[in-house]
Structure formats: C-alpha cells, structure tokens
Amino acid sequence: MKKLWKIIGLVTALPLALFTLLWLATIGDYPVAKTTNDDPALPFIEINGYRFHGETFGDPANPAIIVVHGGPGWDYRSLLPLKALADSYFVVFYDQRGTGLSPRVEATQLTLESSLADLDAIVEKYRKGGEVTLIGHSWGAMLATAYLGREPHKVSHAVLAEPGFLNGETFAQAGVRFGPRWEVGYLWFATRKWFESLHIDGPDPDAAQDYFLGAAAAEANREYYCNGVVPAAGKLRWRAGATAMQAILSSALDTQGLFTLDLTQGLERFQRPVLLLASECNTLIGVAHQQRQQRFFTRSQLVTIPASGHMMISEQSDAVVRAVRHYLAQTP
C-alpha cells in the first residue's frame, strides 16, 4: 500500500512541478494592443454606435474600395500595402467586429450573417448611392463572395485573394482542417504561448485568449507558405480576435468539422468580371484550388502571384497592386 501511495504522489507531483516550472520560465511582459474602446487615439469608423477600428486613404470624391481582411479573427494590418491605390481611389480599411483593434463583443453577435451585415453597413456608408470595389483576402474574400450574391447592384469590381472555400464541396477538396497540428514542435510552441498568456492581465478580459489563439492559429497552416515557413508578413497583425474566430467558425462548421455554408448562392446575379488572385506556394488553397472555384463566377480571371504564399498582399505587394490596377483599368 505504501508503494501505491508513493506512485500516486509521484504521478501527482510531476505534472504540478512541470506546470510550476513552465509558469516560472515564461514570466514576462506580453503586451496586447488596446481596442478603440480603451485607446481614444486609434482611428475609427462609427456605425450604429459601434466603433470599428478603421482608416481611409485618398480623396473621398474618388470611387471607393472596401478592403475586407481575413481570419475570421485577424485584422487589416497585413493588407495596408493596398493603400497604394489611394492615388486614384478612396480606400477604406476596417477591422471586423470583435477582432483586430475593434471592440470585443459577445459571441452571439459574431456569425457569418453579422459579418455580412457589417460589411453592408460599411458599403452603404461609402458608396454614396453608387457602387464600390471590394478587395477581400482569405476569409474576407469568402465574405465578399457571399456579398456579391446578395447585393450585386452595390459592387462594380471584386478582387478575391485566395478565398478559402465557397461551399462544402470545395472545403473538402482543399483538405483544410481547423485545430492544432499534432506535431511535437508545434505542440511545444503552442504550450509555451499558452503559458505566456497566463501572465497577461488586460487591457480587457479577452486579451489573454487573443494572444494565445492568435499565436497558435498563425502557425497552424504552414502549407499556405513557401517552404512551409510562416514569413514575417504572415505575422503582421495588431491583435487576433479569439472569440470572433471561434464563434464564426462554430456557426459555419457542423459537429464533424465540415463546412456547412454555401457562399455561392445568388452569384449568378453578379455578371461583371471578378479577379481571383492565387499565390504560387500555397498547396492547400492556391492555384489549383482557385481554378476549381472559378466555375462559381459568371466571368472571372485568375492571376498567380509568384514567389509568394497566402500573405501575398504583404509578401509581393508590388505584384498584387499591379494586378489590381490592371483589372480595374481593363474592366468597365
């Protein structure tokens, strides 16, 4: 019996000792950026009492371009090279509800439908009775696609940079899975980030989980990048929105982790050409995947951005901006 108690004591003590060691080893300062609720110096776009973190560039008299960032749960920092278009357009960036530097909200407010409603509110604010151009990246390109099917008369041009998947079929074809990578290196990285998050206290109750999930998710899809290495451009963000990421994905996936939404509904109503951008290195949702998704659009062209992964807008900004300018100039 004494031997049994020694074994039980050892089994109990080892995890506690390891936890204490990791907690002590990760003591440090891990700053998390404030949102527009807590930092009055941040630029914002207020709609219906909600202060989206956002910026505009260019002459408001010019045609508007609305930039829709990816995720769900990231922000527009990595897309800022698109402000080069402000010489001819009025370019609008915004962090989606509950993510980036926009205020945090309850999970019940974060779904595909709420994201589309917010996008429509941004479009209405800047279209001035006319039409806007949408540039969406990743999840943002998925949102923009759904919006084209619902409000085709409000959009003149659409640039879709590697939309992840537009329905359950293309989700299955892509082979994308959400969650951790079951590799020792990744699990150690995620464990360390989780322990670091335990030392975070503010600036708001979501800060610790935003820090952890933002770091862990950024490293989870290495197939998106050249040589399987997440580039510096892949880490260009102010702050993740963990609740937004989890809530929106939960609203889009079934209990088996399969994508249940069809974002192609009504797309036949948008008769104008769409520009699809694909990165050369992305082996999951790159060139081959976007070629499969072209069939959903009445008219489309696909441009491959060389020597880039999923974060092409930051990795190869000049090539992306050239492709967008050419499309906008050639498409009436």
mmCIF file of C-alpha atoms in Angstrom:
data_model
loop_
_atom_site.group_PDB
_atom_site.id
_atom_site.type_symbol
_atom_site.label_atom_id
_atom_site.label_comp_id
_atom_site.label_asym_id
_atom_site.label_seq_id
_atom_site.Cartn_x
_atom_site.Cartn_y
_atom_site.Cartn_z
ATOM 1 C CA MET A 1 0.000 0.000 0.000
ATOM 2 C CA LYS A 2 2.833 2.408 0.816
ATOM 3 C CA LYS A 3 4.342 1.774 -2.631
ATOM 4 C CA LEU A 4 0.999 2.560 -4.245
ATOM 5 C CA TRP A 5 0.761 5.868 -2.400
ATOM 6 C CA LYS A 6 4.303 6.745 -3.471
ATOM 7 C CA ILE A 7 3.382 6.117 -7.093
ATOM 8 C CA ILE A 8 0.219 8.227 -6.739
ATOM 9 C CA GLY A 9 2.238 11.011 -5.119
ATOM 10 C CA LEU A 10 4.837 10.919 -7.881
ATOM 11 C CA VAL A 11 2.210 10.957 -10.645
ATOM 12 C CA THR A 12 0.550 13.945 -8.960
ATOM 13 C CA ALA A 13 3.751 15.832 -8.214
ATOM 14 C CA LEU A 14 5.362 15.606 -11.640
ATOM 15 C CA PRO A 15 2.619 17.500 -13.577
ATOM 16 C CA LEU A 16 2.438 20.106 -10.813
ATOM 17 C CA ALA A 17 6.204 20.553 -10.881
ATOM 18 C CA LEU A 18 6.220 20.819 -14.671
ATOM 19 C CA PHE A 19 3.376 23.357 -14.608
ATOM 20 C CA THR A 20 5.212 25.443 -11.997
ATOM 21 C CA LEU A 21 8.467 25.278 -13.948
ATOM 22 C CA LEU A 22 6.832 26.424 -17.210
ATOM 23 C CA TRP A 23 4.894 29.131 -15.437
ATOM 24 C CA LEU A 24 8.085 30.495 -13.857
ATOM 25 C CA ALA A 25 10.061 30.162 -17.110
ATOM 26 C CA THR A 26 7.539 32.241 -19.038
ATOM 27 C CA ILE A 27 7.188 35.107 -16.600
ATOM 28 C CA GLY A 28 7.437 38.284 -18.641
ATOM 29 C CA ASP A 29 5.634 41.172 -20.253
ATOM 30 C CA TYR A 30 3.422 40.196 -23.191
ATOM 31 C CA PRO A 31 1.648 43.342 -24.323
ATOM 32 C CA VAL A 32 -1.716 43.128 -26.058
ATOM 33 C CA ALA A 33 -2.947 46.139 -28.010
ATOM 34 C CA LYS A 34 -5.934 48.138 -26.815
ATOM 35 C CA THR A 35 -9.122 48.426 -28.852
ATOM 36 C CA THR A 36 -10.958 51.607 -29.799
ATOM 37 C CA ASN A 37 -12.894 51.249 -26.539
ATOM 38 C CA ASP A 38 -9.747 51.860 -24.489
ATOM 39 C CA ASP A 39 -7.482 53.919 -26.761
ATOM 40 C CA PRO A 40 -9.092 57.177 -27.936
ATOM 41 C CA ALA A 41 -6.124 57.868 -30.242
ATOM 42 C CA LEU A 42 -6.989 54.961 -32.552
ATOM 43 C CA PRO A 43 -8.721 55.861 -35.833
ATOM 44 C CA PHE A 44 -12.257 54.536 -36.053
ATOM 45 C CA ILE A 45 -15.352 54.339 -38.237
ATOM 46 C CA GLU A 46 -18.512 54.611 -36.169
ATOM 47 C CA ILE A 47 -21.652 52.895 -37.434
ATOM 48 C CA ASN A 48 -24.781 52.422 -35.326
ATOM 49 C CA GLY A 49 -22.864 53.201 -32.146
ATOM 50 C CA TYR A 50 -20.098 50.656 -32.778
ATOM 51 C CA ARG A 51 -16.555 51.984 -33.265
ATOM 52 C CA PHE A 52 -14.853 49.832 -35.858
ATOM 53 C CA HIS A 53 -11.117 50.365 -35.905
ATOM 54 C CA GLY A 54 -10.586 51.734 -39.403
ATOM 55 C CA GLU A 55 -8.739 54.107 -41.676
ATOM 56 C CA THR A 56 -9.361 55.716 -45.027
ATOM 57 C CA PHE A 57 -6.831 56.895 -47.618
ATOM 58 C CA GLY A 58 -7.286 59.106 -50.662
ATOM 59 C CA ASP A 59 -9.826 61.602 -51.931
ATOM 60 C CA PRO A 60 -13.400 60.842 -50.773
ATOM 61 C CA ALA A 61 -14.607 62.095 -54.153
ATOM 62 C CA ASN A 62 -12.937 59.121 -55.863
ATOM 63 C CA PRO A 63 -14.580 55.684 -56.253
ATOM 64 C CA ALA A 64 -14.450 53.710 -53.008
ATOM 65 C CA ILE A 65 -12.537 50.484 -52.432
ATOM 66 C CA ILE A 66 -13.547 48.495 -49.334
ATOM 67 C CA VAL A 67 -10.819 46.137 -48.084
ATOM 68 C CA VAL A 68 -12.084 43.048 -46.220
ATOM 69 C CA HIS A 69 -9.469 41.232 -44.129
ATOM 70 C CA GLY A 70 -9.132 37.534 -43.431
ATOM 71 C CA GLY A 71 -9.470 35.216 -40.484
ATOM 72 C CA PRO A 72 -12.056 35.031 -39.195
ATOM 73 C CA GLY A 73 -10.391 36.829 -36.350
ATOM 74 C CA TRP A 74 -7.446 38.702 -37.920
ATOM 75 C CA ASP A 75 -7.134 42.394 -38.850
ATOM 76 C CA TYR A 76 -6.204 44.591 -41.801
ATOM 77 C CA ARG A 77 -2.598 45.395 -40.893
ATOM 78 C CA SER A 78 -1.107 42.987 -43.451
ATOM 79 C CA LEU A 79 -3.313 44.483 -46.192
ATOM 80 C CA LEU A 80 -2.130 48.066 -45.783
ATOM 81 C CA PRO A 81 0.067 47.915 -48.927
ATOM 82 C CA LEU A 82 -3.240 48.307 -50.794
ATOM 83 C CA LYS A 83 -3.297 51.942 -49.720
ATOM 84 C CA ALA A 84 -1.061 52.481 -52.779
ATOM 85 C CA LEU A 85 -4.361 52.509 -54.703
ATOM 86 C CA ALA A 86 -5.328 55.723 -52.908
ATOM 87 C CA ASP A 87 -3.836 57.800 -55.729
ATOM 88 C CA SER A 88 -6.949 57.025 -57.786
ATOM 89 C CA TYR A 89 -9.413 55.576 -55.270
ATOM 90 C CA PHE A 90 -10.772 56.200 -51.789
ATOM 91 C CA VAL A 91 -9.505 53.136 -49.916
ATOM 92 C CA VAL A 92 -11.298 52.007 -46.750
ATOM 93 C CA PHE A 93 -9.841 49.545 -44.223
ATOM 94 C CA TYR A 94 -11.713 48.268 -41.186
ATOM 95 C CA ASP A 95 -11.210 45.614 -38.515
ATOM 96 C CA GLN A 96 -14.253 43.393 -38.392
ATOM 97 C CA ARG A 97 -16.467 43.269 -35.323
ATOM 98 C CA GLY A 98 -14.783 41.698 -32.301
ATOM 99 C CA THR A 99 -11.340 41.423 -33.873
ATOM 100 C CA GLY A 100 -8.202 43.430 -34.543
ATOM 101 C CA LEU A 101 -8.465 46.709 -32.682
ATOM 102 C CA SER A 102 -12.262 46.834 -32.889
ATOM 103 C CA PRO A 103 -14.121 46.386 -29.569
ATOM 104 C CA ARG A 104 -14.818 42.903 -28.262
ATOM 105 C CA VAL A 105 -18.424 41.724 -28.155
ATOM 106 C CA GLU A 106 -20.330 38.632 -27.047
ATOM 107 C CA ALA A 107 -20.016 35.500 -29.168
ATOM 108 C CA THR A 108 -23.733 35.643 -30.002
ATOM 109 C CA GLN A 109 -23.052 38.770 -32.096
ATOM 110 C CA LEU A 110 -20.439 37.029 -34.260
ATOM 111 C CA THR A 111 -21.685 34.969 -37.204
ATOM 112 C CA LEU A 112 -21.491 34.991 -40.988
ATOM 113 C CA GLU A 113 -24.750 36.957 -41.037
ATOM 114 C CA SER A 114 -23.487 39.630 -38.646
ATOM 115 C CA SER A 115 -20.259 39.893 -40.662
ATOM 116 C CA LEU A 116 -22.239 40.431 -43.867
ATOM 117 C CA ALA A 117 -24.467 42.998 -42.151
ATOM 118 C CA ASP A 118 -21.398 44.918 -41.008
ATOM 119 C CA LEU A 119 -19.880 44.790 -44.493
ATOM 120 C CA ASP A 120 -23.126 46.126 -45.938
ATOM 121 C CA ALA A 121 -23.129 48.953 -43.384
ATOM 122 C CA ILE A 122 -19.567 49.894 -44.422
ATOM 123 C CA VAL A 123 -20.535 49.750 -48.104
ATOM 124 C CA GLU A 124 -23.597 51.927 -47.508
ATOM 125 C CA LYS A 125 -21.516 54.500 -45.671
ATOM 126 C CA TYR A 126 -19.097 54.957 -48.562
ATOM 127 C CA ARG A 127 -20.896 54.095 -51.782
ATOM 128 C CA LYS A 128 -22.804 57.397 -51.894
ATOM 129 C CA GLY A 129 -25.649 55.884 -53.847
ATOM 130 C CA GLY A 130 -23.309 54.280 -56.356
ATOM 131 C CA GLU A 131 -21.084 51.220 -56.391
ATOM 132 C CA VAL A 132 -17.901 50.183 -54.607
ATOM 133 C CA THR A 133 -14.995 47.870 -55.313
ATOM 134 C CA LEU A 134 -14.435 45.030 -52.855
ATOM 135 C CA ILE A 135 -10.982 43.568 -52.196
ATOM 136 C CA GLY A 136 -11.158 40.550 -49.913
ATOM 137 C CA HIS A 137 -8.379 38.324 -48.635
ATOM 138 C CA SER A 138 -8.907 34.724 -47.468
ATOM 139 C CA TRP A 139 -11.944 34.754 -45.131
ATOM 140 C CA GLY A 140 -12.549 38.318 -46.319
ATOM 141 C CA ALA A 141 -12.727 37.029 -49.911
ATOM 142 C CA MET A 142 -15.284 34.467 -48.766
ATOM 143 C CA LEU A 143 -17.341 37.254 -47.192
ATOM 144 C CA ALA A 144 -17.041 39.365 -50.323
ATOM 145 C CA THR A 145 -18.214 36.427 -52.458
ATOM 146 C CA ALA A 146 -21.323 35.943 -50.321
ATOM 147 C CA TYR A 147 -21.963 39.678 -50.511
ATOM 148 C CA LEU A 148 -21.818 39.648 -54.334
ATOM 149 C CA GLY A 149 -24.678 37.156 -54.380
ATOM 150 C CA ARG A 150 -26.779 39.270 -52.043
ATOM 151 C CA GLU A 151 -26.066 42.840 -53.113
ATOM 152 C CA PRO A 152 -24.718 42.650 -56.690
ATOM 153 C CA HIS A 153 -26.002 46.122 -57.581
ATOM 154 C CA LYS A 154 -23.766 47.748 -54.965
ATOM 155 C CA VAL A 155 -20.473 46.379 -56.316
ATOM 156 C CA SER A 156 -18.666 47.372 -59.505
ATOM 157 C CA HIS A 157 -15.497 45.255 -59.122
ATOM 158 C CA ALA A 158 -14.380 42.410 -56.885
ATOM 159 C CA VAL A 159 -10.850 41.208 -56.179
ATOM 160 C CA LEU A 160 -10.760 37.911 -54.279
ATOM 161 C CA ALA A 161 -7.319 36.944 -52.953
ATOM 162 C CA GLU A 162 -7.401 33.222 -52.176
ATOM 163 C CA PRO A 163 -10.916 32.752 -50.806
ATOM 164 C CA GLY A 164 -10.592 29.692 -48.622
ATOM 165 C CA PHE A 165 -13.631 27.697 -49.765
ATOM 166 C CA LEU A 166 -17.029 28.741 -51.028
ATOM 167 C CA ASN A 167 -19.093 25.687 -50.115
ATOM 168 C CA GLY A 168 -18.805 22.271 -48.513
ATOM 169 C CA GLU A 169 -17.506 20.651 -51.691
ATOM 170 C CA THR A 170 -14.535 22.987 -52.118
ATOM 171 C CA PHE A 171 -13.862 22.770 -48.370
ATOM 172 C CA ALA A 172 -13.471 19.003 -48.706
ATOM 173 C CA GLN A 173 -11.342 19.374 -51.835
ATOM 174 C CA ALA A 174 -8.980 21.807 -50.133
ATOM 175 C CA GLY A 175 -8.301 19.464 -47.245
ATOM 176 C CA VAL A 176 -8.256 22.325 -44.739
ATOM 177 C CA ARG A 177 -8.691 21.346 -41.102
ATOM 178 C CA PHE A 178 -9.109 23.594 -38.107
ATOM 179 C CA GLY A 179 -7.337 22.975 -34.841
ATOM 180 C CA PRO A 180 -3.816 22.182 -33.651
ATOM 181 C CA ARG A 181 -1.104 20.404 -35.608
ATOM 182 C CA TRP A 182 -0.281 17.137 -33.883
ATOM 183 C CA GLU A 183 3.461 17.640 -34.179
ATOM 184 C CA VAL A 184 5.886 17.899 -31.299
ATOM 185 C CA GLY A 185 7.375 21.197 -32.458
ATOM 186 C CA TYR A 186 4.008 22.863 -32.912
ATOM 187 C CA LEU A 187 2.574 21.498 -29.675
ATOM 188 C CA TRP A 188 5.589 22.782 -27.747
ATOM 189 C CA PHE A 189 5.229 26.200 -29.417
ATOM 190 C CA ALA A 190 1.501 26.345 -28.566
ATOM 191 C CA THR A 191 2.130 25.191 -24.993
ATOM 192 C CA ARG A 192 4.695 27.924 -24.470
ATOM 193 C CA LYS A 193 2.323 30.555 -25.855
ATOM 194 C CA TRP A 194 -0.441 29.317 -23.561
ATOM 195 C CA PHE A 195 1.793 29.681 -20.527
ATOM 196 C CA GLU A 196 2.812 33.154 -21.687
ATOM 197 C CA SER A 197 -0.877 34.075 -21.919
ATOM 198 C CA LEU A 198 -1.326 33.164 -18.239
ATOM 199 C CA HIS A 199 0.773 36.225 -17.350
ATOM 200 C CA ILE A 200 -1.456 38.642 -19.296
ATOM 201 C CA ASP A 201 -3.858 40.816 -17.364
ATOM 202 C CA GLY A 202 -5.625 43.266 -19.652
ATOM 203 C CA PRO A 203 -6.183 45.645 -21.283
ATOM 204 C CA ASP A 204 -9.525 43.791 -21.391
ATOM 205 C CA PRO A 205 -10.875 40.339 -20.448
ATOM 206 C CA ASP A 206 -10.242 38.951 -23.954
ATOM 207 C CA ALA A 207 -6.554 39.873 -24.074
ATOM 208 C CA ALA A 208 -5.064 36.564 -22.870
ATOM 209 C CA GLN A 209 -7.080 34.325 -25.194
ATOM 210 C CA ASP A 210 -6.492 36.717 -28.108
ATOM 211 C CA TYR A 211 -2.748 36.454 -27.503
ATOM 212 C CA PHE A 212 -2.718 32.666 -27.299
ATOM 213 C CA LEU A 213 -5.086 31.805 -30.134
ATOM 214 C CA GLY A 214 -3.580 34.449 -32.392
ATOM 215 C CA ALA A 215 -0.105 32.947 -31.991
ATOM 216 C CA ALA A 216 -1.257 29.334 -32.244
ATOM 217 C CA ALA A 217 -3.504 29.818 -35.284
ATOM 218 C CA ALA A 218 -0.850 31.765 -37.201
ATOM 219 C CA GLU A 219 1.448 28.715 -37.160
ATOM 220 C CA ALA A 220 -1.202 26.073 -37.794
ATOM 221 C CA ASN A 221 -1.333 26.187 -41.621
ATOM 222 C CA ARG A 222 2.240 26.082 -42.856
ATOM 223 C CA GLU A 223 1.097 24.636 -46.200
ATOM 224 C CA TYR A 224 -0.066 28.165 -47.007
ATOM 225 C CA TYR A 225 3.518 29.420 -47.276
ATOM 226 C CA CYS A 226 6.658 28.953 -49.342
ATOM 227 C CA ASN A 227 8.805 26.104 -47.977
ATOM 228 C CA GLY A 228 6.302 25.637 -45.146
ATOM 229 C CA VAL A 229 7.693 28.621 -43.258
ATOM 230 C CA VAL A 230 5.396 31.359 -41.970
ATOM 231 C CA PRO A 231 7.029 34.588 -43.222
ATOM 232 C CA ALA A 232 7.224 37.849 -41.313
ATOM 233 C CA ALA A 233 4.300 39.025 -43.452
ATOM 234 C CA GLY A 234 2.264 36.144 -42.032
ATOM 235 C CA LYS A 235 2.605 37.630 -38.561
ATOM 236 C CA LEU A 236 1.690 41.203 -39.455
ATOM 237 C CA ARG A 237 -1.284 41.917 -37.262
ATOM 238 C CA TRP A 238 -2.164 44.079 -34.309
ATOM 239 C CA ARG A 239 -4.287 41.599 -32.422
ATOM 240 C CA ALA A 240 -6.343 38.487 -33.047
ATOM 241 C CA GLY A 241 -9.975 38.144 -32.029
ATOM 242 C CA ALA A 242 -10.261 34.720 -30.415
ATOM 243 C CA THR A 243 -13.985 34.899 -29.664
ATOM 244 C CA ALA A 244 -14.731 36.002 -33.229
ATOM 245 C CA MET A 245 -12.557 33.236 -34.640
ATOM 246 C CA GLN A 246 -14.214 30.529 -32.564
ATOM 247 C CA ALA A 247 -17.790 31.822 -32.824
ATOM 248 C CA ILE A 248 -17.819 32.357 -36.585
ATOM 249 C CA LEU A 249 -16.170 29.015 -37.276
ATOM 250 C CA SER A 250 -18.637 27.313 -34.946
ATOM 251 C CA SER A 251 -21.528 28.857 -36.864
ATOM 252 C CA ALA A 252 -20.084 27.567 -40.154
ATOM 253 C CA LEU A 253 -18.986 24.031 -39.181
ATOM 254 C CA ASP A 254 -21.028 21.026 -38.152
ATOM 255 C CA THR A 255 -20.217 18.668 -35.288
ATOM 256 C CA GLN A 256 -17.837 16.707 -37.529
ATOM 257 C CA GLY A 257 -15.902 19.824 -38.506
ATOM 258 C CA LEU A 258 -17.350 20.038 -42.022
ATOM 259 C CA PHE A 259 -18.167 23.392 -43.641
ATOM 260 C CA THR A 260 -21.941 23.708 -43.970
ATOM 261 C CA LEU A 261 -22.382 27.092 -45.674
ATOM 262 C CA ASP A 262 -22.898 27.803 -49.351
ATOM 263 C CA LEU A 263 -21.430 31.213 -50.137
ATOM 264 C CA THR A 264 -22.164 30.883 -53.865
ATOM 265 C CA GLN A 265 -25.904 31.447 -53.593
ATOM 266 C CA GLY A 266 -27.032 34.231 -55.916
ATOM 267 C CA LEU A 267 -23.597 34.650 -57.536
ATOM 268 C CA GLU A 268 -25.159 34.333 -60.988
ATOM 269 C CA ARG A 269 -26.696 37.759 -60.341
ATOM 270 C CA PHE A 270 -23.243 39.357 -60.428
ATOM 271 C CA GLN A 271 -22.457 39.478 -64.143
ATOM 272 C CA ARG A 272 -19.257 41.514 -64.076
ATOM 273 C CA PRO A 273 -15.735 40.052 -64.220
ATOM 274 C CA VAL A 274 -14.136 39.032 -60.925
ATOM 275 C CA LEU A 275 -10.377 38.952 -60.335
ATOM 276 C CA LEU A 276 -9.130 35.925 -58.391
ATOM 277 C CA LEU A 277 -5.596 36.030 -57.009
ATOM 278 C CA ALA A 278 -3.655 32.906 -56.063
ATOM 279 C CA SER A 279 -0.199 32.554 -54.556
ATOM 280 C CA GLU A 280 2.383 30.305 -56.137
ATOM 281 C CA CYS A 281 3.376 28.483 -52.932
ATOM 282 C CA ASN A 282 0.030 27.721 -51.262
ATOM 283 C CA THR A 283 -0.565 23.984 -51.619
ATOM 284 C CA LEU A 284 -3.993 23.977 -49.949
ATOM 285 C CA ILE A 285 -5.975 26.898 -51.390
ATOM 286 C CA GLY A 286 -3.558 28.154 -54.053
ATOM 287 C CA VAL A 287 -3.704 28.000 -57.843
ATOM 288 C CA ALA A 288 -5.344 24.598 -58.342
ATOM 289 C CA HIS A 289 -7.975 25.299 -55.693
ATOM 290 C CA GLN A 290 -8.853 28.713 -57.125
ATOM 291 C CA GLN A 291 -9.102 27.207 -60.610
ATOM 292 C CA ARG A 292 -11.780 24.870 -59.241
ATOM 293 C CA GLN A 293 -13.610 27.787 -57.645
ATOM 294 C CA GLN A 294 -13.663 29.858 -60.845
ATOM 295 C CA ARG A 295 -16.708 27.923 -62.024
ATOM 296 C CA PHE A 296 -18.869 29.677 -59.450
ATOM 297 C CA PHE A 297 -18.429 33.042 -61.157
ATOM 298 C CA THR A 298 -20.117 34.054 -64.399
ATOM 299 C CA ARG A 299 -16.963 35.848 -65.536
ATOM 300 C CA SER A 300 -13.568 35.642 -63.872
ATOM 301 C CA GLN A 301 -9.849 35.803 -64.426
ATOM 302 C CA LEU A 302 -7.163 34.198 -62.281
ATOM 303 C CA VAL A 303 -3.746 35.756 -61.699
ATOM 304 C CA THR A 304 -0.950 33.882 -59.939
ATOM 305 C CA ILE A 305 1.363 35.943 -57.726
ATOM 306 C CA PRO A 306 4.847 34.390 -57.990
ATOM 307 C CA ALA A 307 7.233 33.704 -55.104
ATOM 308 C CA SER A 308 4.527 34.205 -52.502
ATOM 309 C CA GLY A 309 2.356 32.345 -50.066
ATOM 310 C CA HIS A 310 -1.057 33.155 -48.666
ATOM 311 C CA MET A 311 0.043 36.570 -47.367
ATOM 312 C CA MET A 312 0.746 37.681 -50.924
ATOM 313 C CA ILE A 313 -0.501 41.238 -50.372
ATOM 314 C CA SER A 314 2.371 41.872 -47.966
ATOM 315 C CA GLU A 315 4.869 39.399 -49.411
ATOM 316 C CA GLN A 316 4.622 40.626 -53.008
ATOM 317 C CA SER A 317 2.727 43.889 -52.677
ATOM 318 C CA ASP A 318 4.005 45.447 -55.913
ATOM 319 C CA ALA A 319 2.857 42.467 -57.992
ATOM 320 C CA VAL A 320 -0.539 42.424 -56.280
ATOM 321 C CA VAL A 321 -1.114 46.152 -56.722
ATOM 322 C CA ARG A 322 -0.124 45.910 -60.411
ATOM 323 C CA ALA A 323 -2.594 43.082 -60.960
ATOM 324 C CA VAL A 324 -5.374 45.003 -59.230
ATOM 325 C CA ARG A 325 -4.669 48.195 -61.163
ATOM 326 C CA HIS A 326 -4.695 46.296 -64.466
ATOM 327 C CA TYR A 327 -8.012 44.645 -63.616
ATOM 328 C CA LEU A 328 -9.631 47.903 -62.529
ATOM 329 C CA ALA A 329 -8.389 49.705 -65.650
ATOM 330 C CA GLN A 330 -9.472 46.956 -68.062
ATOM 331 C CA THR A 331 -12.846 46.223 -66.528
ATOM 332 C CA PRO A 332 -15.563 48.822 -67.120
#
